[in-house]
Short mmCIF file of C-alpha atoms and ligand atoms in Angstrom, two decimals:
data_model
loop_
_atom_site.label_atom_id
_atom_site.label_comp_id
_atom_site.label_asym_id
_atom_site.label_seq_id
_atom_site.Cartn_x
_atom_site.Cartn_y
_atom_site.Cartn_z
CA UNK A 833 -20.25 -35.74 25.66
CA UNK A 834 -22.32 -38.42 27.04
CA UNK A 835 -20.46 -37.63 30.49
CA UNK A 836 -21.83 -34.49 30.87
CA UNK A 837 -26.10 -35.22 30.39
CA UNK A 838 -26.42 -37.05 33.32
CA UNK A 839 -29.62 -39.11 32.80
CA UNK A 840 -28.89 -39.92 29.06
CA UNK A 841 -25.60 -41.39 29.87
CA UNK A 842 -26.85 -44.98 29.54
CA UNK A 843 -28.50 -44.35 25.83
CA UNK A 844 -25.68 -42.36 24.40
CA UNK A 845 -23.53 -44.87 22.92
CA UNK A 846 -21.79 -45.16 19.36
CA UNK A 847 -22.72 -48.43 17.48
CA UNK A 848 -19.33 -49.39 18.60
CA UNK A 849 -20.11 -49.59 21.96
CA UNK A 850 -22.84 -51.71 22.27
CA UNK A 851 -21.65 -55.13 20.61
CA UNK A 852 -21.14 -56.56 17.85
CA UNK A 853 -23.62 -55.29 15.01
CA UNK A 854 -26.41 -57.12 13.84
CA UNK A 855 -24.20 -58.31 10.44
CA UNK A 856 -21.99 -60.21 12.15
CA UNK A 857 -24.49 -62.83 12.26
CA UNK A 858 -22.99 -63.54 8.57
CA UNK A 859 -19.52 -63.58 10.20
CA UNK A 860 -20.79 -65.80 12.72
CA UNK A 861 -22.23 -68.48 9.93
CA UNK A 862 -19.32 -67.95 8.16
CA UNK A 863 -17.17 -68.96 11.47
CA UNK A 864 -18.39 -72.49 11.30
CA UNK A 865 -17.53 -72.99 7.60
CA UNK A 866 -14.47 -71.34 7.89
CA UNK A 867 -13.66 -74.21 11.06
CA UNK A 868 -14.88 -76.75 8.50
CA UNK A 869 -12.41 -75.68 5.76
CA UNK A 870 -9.17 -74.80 7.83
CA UNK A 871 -9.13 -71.35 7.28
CA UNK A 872 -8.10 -70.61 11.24
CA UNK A 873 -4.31 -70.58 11.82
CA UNK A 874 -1.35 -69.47 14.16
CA UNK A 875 0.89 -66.51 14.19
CA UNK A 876 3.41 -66.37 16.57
CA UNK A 877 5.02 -63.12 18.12
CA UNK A 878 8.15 -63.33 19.64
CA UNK A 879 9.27 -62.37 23.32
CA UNK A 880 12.91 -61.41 23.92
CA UNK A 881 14.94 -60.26 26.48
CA UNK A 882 15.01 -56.51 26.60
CA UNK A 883 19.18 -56.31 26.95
CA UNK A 884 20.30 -59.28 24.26
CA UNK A 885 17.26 -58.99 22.56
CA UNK A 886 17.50 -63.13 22.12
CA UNK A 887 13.84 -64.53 21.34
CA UNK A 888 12.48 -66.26 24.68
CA UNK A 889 9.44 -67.31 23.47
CA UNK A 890 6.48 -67.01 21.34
CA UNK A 891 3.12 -65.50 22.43
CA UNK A 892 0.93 -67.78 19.89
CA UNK A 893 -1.88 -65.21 17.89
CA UNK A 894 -5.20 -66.54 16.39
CA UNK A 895 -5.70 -65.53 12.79
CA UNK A 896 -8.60 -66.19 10.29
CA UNK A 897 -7.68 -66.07 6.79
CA UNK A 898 -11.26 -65.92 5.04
CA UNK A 899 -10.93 -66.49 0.72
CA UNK A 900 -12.44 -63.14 0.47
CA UNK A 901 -12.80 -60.78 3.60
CA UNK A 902 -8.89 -61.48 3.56
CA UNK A 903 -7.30 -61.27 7.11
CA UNK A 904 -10.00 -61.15 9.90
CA UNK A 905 -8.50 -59.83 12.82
CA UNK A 906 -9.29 -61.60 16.59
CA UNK A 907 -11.16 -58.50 18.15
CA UNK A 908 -13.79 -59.25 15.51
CA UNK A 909 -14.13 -63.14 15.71
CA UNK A 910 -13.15 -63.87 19.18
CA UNK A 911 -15.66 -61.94 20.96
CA UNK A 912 -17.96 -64.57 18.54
CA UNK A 913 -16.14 -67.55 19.35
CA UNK A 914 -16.79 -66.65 22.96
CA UNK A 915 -20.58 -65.85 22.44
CA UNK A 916 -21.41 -68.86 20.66
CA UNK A 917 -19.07 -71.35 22.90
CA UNK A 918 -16.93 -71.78 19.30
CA UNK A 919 -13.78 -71.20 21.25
CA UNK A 920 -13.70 -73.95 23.15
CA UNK A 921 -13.02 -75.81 19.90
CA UNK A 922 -10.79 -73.22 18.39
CA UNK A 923 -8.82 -73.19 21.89
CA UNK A 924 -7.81 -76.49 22.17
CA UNK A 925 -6.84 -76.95 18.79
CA UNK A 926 -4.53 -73.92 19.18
CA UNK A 927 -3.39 -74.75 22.45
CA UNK A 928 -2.12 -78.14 20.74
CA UNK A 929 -0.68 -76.96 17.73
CA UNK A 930 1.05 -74.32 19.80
CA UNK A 931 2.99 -76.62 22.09
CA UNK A 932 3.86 -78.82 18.97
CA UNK A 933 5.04 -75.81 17.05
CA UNK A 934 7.02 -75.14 20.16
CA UNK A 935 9.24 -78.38 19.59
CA UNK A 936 10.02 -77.36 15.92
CA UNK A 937 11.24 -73.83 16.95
CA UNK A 938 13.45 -75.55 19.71
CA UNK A 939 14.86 -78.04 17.44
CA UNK A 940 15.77 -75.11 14.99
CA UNK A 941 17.07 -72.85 17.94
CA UNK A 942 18.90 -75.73 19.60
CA UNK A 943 17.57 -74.57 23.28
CA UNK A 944 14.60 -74.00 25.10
CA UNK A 945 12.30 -71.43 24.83
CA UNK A 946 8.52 -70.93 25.86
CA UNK A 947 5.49 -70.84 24.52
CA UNK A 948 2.59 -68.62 25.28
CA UNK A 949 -1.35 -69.28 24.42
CA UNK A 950 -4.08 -66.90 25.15
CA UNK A 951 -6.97 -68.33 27.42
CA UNK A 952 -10.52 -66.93 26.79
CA UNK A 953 -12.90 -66.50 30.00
CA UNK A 954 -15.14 -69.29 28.88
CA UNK A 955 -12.47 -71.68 27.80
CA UNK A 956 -11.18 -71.31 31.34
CA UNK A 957 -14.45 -72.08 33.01
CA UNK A 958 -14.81 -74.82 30.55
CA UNK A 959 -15.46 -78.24 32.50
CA UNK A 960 -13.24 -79.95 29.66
CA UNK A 961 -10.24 -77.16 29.99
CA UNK A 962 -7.88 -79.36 31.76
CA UNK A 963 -8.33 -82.10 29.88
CA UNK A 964 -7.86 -80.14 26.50
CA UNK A 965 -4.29 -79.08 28.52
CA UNK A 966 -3.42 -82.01 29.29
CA UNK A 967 -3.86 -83.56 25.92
CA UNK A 968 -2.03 -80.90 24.59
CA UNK A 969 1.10 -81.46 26.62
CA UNK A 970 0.66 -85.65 26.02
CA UNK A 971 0.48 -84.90 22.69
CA UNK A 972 3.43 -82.65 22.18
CA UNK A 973 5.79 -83.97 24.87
CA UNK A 974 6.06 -80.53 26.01
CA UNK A 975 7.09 -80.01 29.66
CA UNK A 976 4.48 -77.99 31.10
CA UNK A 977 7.25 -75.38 32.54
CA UNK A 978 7.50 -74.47 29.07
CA UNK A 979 3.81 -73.46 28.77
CA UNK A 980 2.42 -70.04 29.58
CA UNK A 981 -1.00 -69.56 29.70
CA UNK A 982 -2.24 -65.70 29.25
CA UNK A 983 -5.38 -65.35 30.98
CA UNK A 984 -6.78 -61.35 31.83
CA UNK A 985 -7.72 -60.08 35.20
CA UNK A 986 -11.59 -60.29 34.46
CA UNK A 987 -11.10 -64.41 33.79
CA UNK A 988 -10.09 -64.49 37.50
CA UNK A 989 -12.89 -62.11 38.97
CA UNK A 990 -15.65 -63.61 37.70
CA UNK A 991 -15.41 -66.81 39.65
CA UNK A 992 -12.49 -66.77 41.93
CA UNK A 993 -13.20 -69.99 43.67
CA UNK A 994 -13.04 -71.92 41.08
CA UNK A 995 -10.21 -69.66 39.64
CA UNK A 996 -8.47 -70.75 42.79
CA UNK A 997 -9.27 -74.15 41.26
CA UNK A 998 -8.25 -74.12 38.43
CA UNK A 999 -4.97 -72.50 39.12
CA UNK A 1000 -3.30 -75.03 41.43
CA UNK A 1001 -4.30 -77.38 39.14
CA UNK A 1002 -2.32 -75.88 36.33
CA UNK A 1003 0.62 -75.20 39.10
CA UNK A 1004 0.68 -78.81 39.42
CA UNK A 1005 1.25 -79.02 35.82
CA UNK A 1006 4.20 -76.40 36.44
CA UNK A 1007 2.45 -74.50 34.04
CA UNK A 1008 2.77 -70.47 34.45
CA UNK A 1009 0.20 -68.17 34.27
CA UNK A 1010 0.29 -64.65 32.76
CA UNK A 1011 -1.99 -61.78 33.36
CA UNK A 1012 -2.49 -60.38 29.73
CA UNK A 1013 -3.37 -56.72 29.53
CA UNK A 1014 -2.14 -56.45 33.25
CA UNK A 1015 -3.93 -52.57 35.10
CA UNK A 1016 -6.82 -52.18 32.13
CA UNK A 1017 -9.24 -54.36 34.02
CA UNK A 1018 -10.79 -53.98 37.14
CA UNK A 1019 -9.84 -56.20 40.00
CA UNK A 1020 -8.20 -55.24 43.02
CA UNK A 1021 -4.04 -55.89 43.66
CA UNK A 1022 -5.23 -58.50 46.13
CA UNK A 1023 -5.26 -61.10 43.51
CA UNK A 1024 -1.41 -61.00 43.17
CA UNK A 1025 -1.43 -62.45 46.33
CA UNK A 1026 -4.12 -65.21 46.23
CA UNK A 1027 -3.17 -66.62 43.05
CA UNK A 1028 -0.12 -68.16 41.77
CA UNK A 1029 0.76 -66.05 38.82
CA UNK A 1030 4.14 -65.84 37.63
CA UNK A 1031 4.00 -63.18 34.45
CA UNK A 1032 2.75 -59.71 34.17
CA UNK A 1033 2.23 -58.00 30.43
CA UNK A 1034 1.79 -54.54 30.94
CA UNK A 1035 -0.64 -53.53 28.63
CA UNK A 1036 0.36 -51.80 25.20
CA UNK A 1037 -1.93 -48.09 26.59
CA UNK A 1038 0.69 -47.77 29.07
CA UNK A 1039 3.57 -48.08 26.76
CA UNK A 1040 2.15 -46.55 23.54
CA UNK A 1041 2.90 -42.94 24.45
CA UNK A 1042 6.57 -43.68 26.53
CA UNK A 1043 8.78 -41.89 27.00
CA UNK A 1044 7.27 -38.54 26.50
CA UNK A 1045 4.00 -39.82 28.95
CA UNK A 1046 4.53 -39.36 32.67
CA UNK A 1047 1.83 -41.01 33.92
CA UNK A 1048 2.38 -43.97 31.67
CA UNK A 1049 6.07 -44.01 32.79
CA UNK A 1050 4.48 -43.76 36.58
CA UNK A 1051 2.14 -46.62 35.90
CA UNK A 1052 5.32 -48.30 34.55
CA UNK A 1053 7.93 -47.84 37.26
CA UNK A 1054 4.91 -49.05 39.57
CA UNK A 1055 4.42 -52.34 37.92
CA UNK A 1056 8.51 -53.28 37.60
CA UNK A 1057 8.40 -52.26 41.64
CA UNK A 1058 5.75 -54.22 42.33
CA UNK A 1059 6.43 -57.50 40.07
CA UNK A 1060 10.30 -56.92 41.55
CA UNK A 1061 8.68 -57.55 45.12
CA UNK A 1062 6.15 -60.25 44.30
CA UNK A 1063 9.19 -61.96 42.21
CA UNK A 1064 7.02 -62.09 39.07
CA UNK A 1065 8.14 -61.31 35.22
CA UNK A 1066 6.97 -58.72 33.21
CA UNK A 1067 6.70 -58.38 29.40
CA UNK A 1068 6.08 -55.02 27.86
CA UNK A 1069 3.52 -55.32 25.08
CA UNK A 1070 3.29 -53.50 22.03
CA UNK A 1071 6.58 -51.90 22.16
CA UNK A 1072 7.38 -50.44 18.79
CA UNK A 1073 10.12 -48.43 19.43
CA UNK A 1074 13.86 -48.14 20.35
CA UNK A 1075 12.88 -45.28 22.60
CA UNK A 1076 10.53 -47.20 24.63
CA UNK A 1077 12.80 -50.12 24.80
CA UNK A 1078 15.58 -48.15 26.51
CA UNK A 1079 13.23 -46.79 28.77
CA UNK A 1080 11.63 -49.72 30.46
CA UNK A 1081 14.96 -51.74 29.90
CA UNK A 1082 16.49 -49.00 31.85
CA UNK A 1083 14.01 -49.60 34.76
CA UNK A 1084 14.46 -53.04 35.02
CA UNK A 1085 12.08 -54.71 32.56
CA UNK A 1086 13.11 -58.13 31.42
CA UNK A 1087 10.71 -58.88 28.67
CA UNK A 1088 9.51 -56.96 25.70
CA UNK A 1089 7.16 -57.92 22.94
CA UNK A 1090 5.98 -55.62 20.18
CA UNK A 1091 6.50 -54.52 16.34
CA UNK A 1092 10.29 -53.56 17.13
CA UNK A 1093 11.33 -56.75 17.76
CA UNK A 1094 9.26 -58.59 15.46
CA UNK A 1095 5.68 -58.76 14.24
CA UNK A 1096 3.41 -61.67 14.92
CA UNK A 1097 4.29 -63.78 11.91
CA UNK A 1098 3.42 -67.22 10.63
CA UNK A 1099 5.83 -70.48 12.08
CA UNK A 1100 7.51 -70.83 8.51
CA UNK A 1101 8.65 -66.68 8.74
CA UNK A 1102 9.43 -67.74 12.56
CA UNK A 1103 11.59 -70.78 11.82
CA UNK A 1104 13.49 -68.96 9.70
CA UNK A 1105 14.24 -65.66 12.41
CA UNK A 1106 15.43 -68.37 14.67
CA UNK A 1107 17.59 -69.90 12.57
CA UNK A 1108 18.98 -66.58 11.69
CA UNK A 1109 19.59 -66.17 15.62
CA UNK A 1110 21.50 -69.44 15.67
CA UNK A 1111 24.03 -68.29 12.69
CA UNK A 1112 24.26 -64.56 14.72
CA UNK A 1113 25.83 -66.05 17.51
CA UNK A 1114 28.56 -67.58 16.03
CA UNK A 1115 30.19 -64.69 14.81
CA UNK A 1116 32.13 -63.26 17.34
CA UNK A 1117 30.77 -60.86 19.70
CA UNK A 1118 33.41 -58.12 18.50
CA UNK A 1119 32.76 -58.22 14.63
CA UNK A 1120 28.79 -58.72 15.21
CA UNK A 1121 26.64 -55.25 14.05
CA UNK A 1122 25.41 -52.59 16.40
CA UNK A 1123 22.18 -52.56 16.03
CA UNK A 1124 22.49 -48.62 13.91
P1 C2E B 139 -3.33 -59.89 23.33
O1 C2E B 139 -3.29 -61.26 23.88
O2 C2E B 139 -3.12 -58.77 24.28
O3 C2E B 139 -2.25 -59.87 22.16
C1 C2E B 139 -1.42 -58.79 21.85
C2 C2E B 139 -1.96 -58.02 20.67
O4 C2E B 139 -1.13 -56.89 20.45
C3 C2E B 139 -1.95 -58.81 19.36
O5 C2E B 139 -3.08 -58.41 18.59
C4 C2E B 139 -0.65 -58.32 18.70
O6 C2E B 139 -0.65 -58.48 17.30
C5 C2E B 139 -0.68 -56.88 19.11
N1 C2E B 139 0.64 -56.26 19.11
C6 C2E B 139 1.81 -56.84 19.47
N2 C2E B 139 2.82 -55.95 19.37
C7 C2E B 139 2.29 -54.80 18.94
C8 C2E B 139 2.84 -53.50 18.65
O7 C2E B 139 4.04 -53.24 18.78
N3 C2E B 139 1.96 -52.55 18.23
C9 C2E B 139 0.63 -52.79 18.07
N4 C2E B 139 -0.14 -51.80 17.65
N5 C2E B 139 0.08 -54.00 18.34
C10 C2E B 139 0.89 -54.99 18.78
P2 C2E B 139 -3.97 -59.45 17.80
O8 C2E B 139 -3.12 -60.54 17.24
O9 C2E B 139 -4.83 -58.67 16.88
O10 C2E B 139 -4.85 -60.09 18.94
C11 C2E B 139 -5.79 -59.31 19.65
C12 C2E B 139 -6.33 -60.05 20.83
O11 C2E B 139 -7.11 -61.18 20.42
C13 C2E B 139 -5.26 -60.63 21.76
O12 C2E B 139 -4.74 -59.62 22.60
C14 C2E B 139 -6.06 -61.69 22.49
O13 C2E B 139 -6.81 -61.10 23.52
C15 C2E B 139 -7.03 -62.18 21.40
N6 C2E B 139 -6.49 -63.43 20.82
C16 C2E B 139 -5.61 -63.60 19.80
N7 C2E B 139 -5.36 -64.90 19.58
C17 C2E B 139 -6.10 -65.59 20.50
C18 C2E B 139 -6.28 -67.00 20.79
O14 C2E B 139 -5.70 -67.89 20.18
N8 C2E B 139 -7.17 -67.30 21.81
C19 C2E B 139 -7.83 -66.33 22.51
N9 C2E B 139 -8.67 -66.72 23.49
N10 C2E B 139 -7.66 -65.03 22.27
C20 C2E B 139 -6.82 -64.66 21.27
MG1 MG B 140 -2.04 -62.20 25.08
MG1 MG B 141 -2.16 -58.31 25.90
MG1 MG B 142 -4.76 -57.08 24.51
#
């Protein structure tokens, strides 16, 4: 293992581990036609409470449907879109039709919920990104309470001045922020306290293996402690099964996203899930099915 020869360390890498290969250049060309055509849209995953298991919110997913690679998924063209400054454009569009998407689920659910947009490190250090967020609320009428903006550790570190910035601007908007992938990246705890973040997603690595993993279920405990002291939420990503949601609803986690309680899936399939919700609750409580 490249661990173990010292000196060599640095050249021993798999082609995975060293960027995107030279072909994607074709993916990359094939980005800026696909923008041209429409090929880019939304999926939306929902977030429920771990007890009810009602639908909170939506965590809004990019997907590119190309006519003949078929599904592209985002850990191939997003580390692109971020090279070649691409997601700047393919941000704010999403950002918008997110929060206007938002008003159709609402109308169909008959309350509020929340909706949730990934924000890449450059489109956060992007000049324009306020602007782009405040166009998107204008345009939707969307209170900005009802916007959550997932951004990762690394987004903060790598400026936190302007982070700083950037973040009581987007308080002012009453807009939350979320810290995506929360204990992968590299930052220190001291962040929790300098910034105004109100979410934590603990990453799907530390849930995957639950309950059987004890360090996972450490790592766990020690993020519901600490987010029940700092006041802040947590969702538990990637949560796929019934097992895992009795454990971390058992310790106190509020929020769980993940296969088990429904798959990122396009607005029409998510419509429909929330209508189903609607027509759930008004049978009463007592004739309503366990789930088996
Ligand atoms: P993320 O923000 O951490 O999103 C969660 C990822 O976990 C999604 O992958 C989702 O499909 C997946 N996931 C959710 N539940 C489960 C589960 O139970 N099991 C498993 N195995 N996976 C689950 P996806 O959609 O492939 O997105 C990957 C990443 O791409 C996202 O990670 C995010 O970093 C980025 N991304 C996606 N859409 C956007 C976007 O619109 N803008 C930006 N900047 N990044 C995006
Ligand atoms: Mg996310
Ligand atoms: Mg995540
Ligand atoms: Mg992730």
């Amino acid at each position: 293992r490249a661990k173990e020869t010292g000196k060599a360390r640095a050249v021993i890498h798999s082609p995975s581990h060293i960027g995107p290969p030279q072909h994607d250049i074709s993916l990359e060309a094939a980005m800026f036609q696909a923008v041209r055509e429409g090929e880019f849209l939304l999926y939306y995953q929902p977030i429920v409470d771990a007890r009810t298991r009602a639908i909170q919110g939506f965590e809004t997913l990019m997907r590119w449907k190309h006519p003949t690679l078929g599904m592209v998924p985002p850990a191939r063209f997003i580390p692109i879109a971020e090279t070649n400054g691409l997601i700047n454009l393919l941000g704010a569009w999403a950002l918008k039709a997110a929060c206007v998407q938002l008003k159709q689920f609402e109308d169909v659910a008959r309350r509020n919920l929340y909706i949730s947009v990934n924000i890449s490190p450059r489109q956060f250090r992007n000049d324009k990104f306020l602007e782009v967020l405040d166009d998107a609320l204008a345009f939707s009428s969307m209170r900005g309470e009802q916007l959550v903006l997932e951004i990762t550790e690394g987004t903060l570190m790598i400026d936190p001045v302007h982070a700083e910035a950037i973040l009581s601007k987007m308080a002012e908007r009453k807009a939350r922020i979320a810290i995506d992938d929360f204990g992968t990246g590299y930052s220190s705890l001291a962040y929790l306290k300098r910034f105004p973040i109100s979410v934590l997603k603990i990453d799907r690595t530390f849930i995957r293996d639950l309950p059987a993993a004890q360090k996972d279920g450490a790592i766990c405990n020690a993020v519901l402690d600490l987010a029940k002291h700092l006041d802040l939420s947590v969702v538990a990503e990637g949560v796929e099964t019934e097992e895992q949601l009795h454990y971390l609803a058992a310790r106190g986690c509020q929020y769980i996203q993940g296969y088990l309680t429904g798959k990122p899936m396009a607005a029409n399939v998510a419509l429909a899930a929330l209508e189903d919700s609607i027509h759930a609750n008004v049978v009463p409580a007592e004739l309503r099915q366990v789930h088996p």
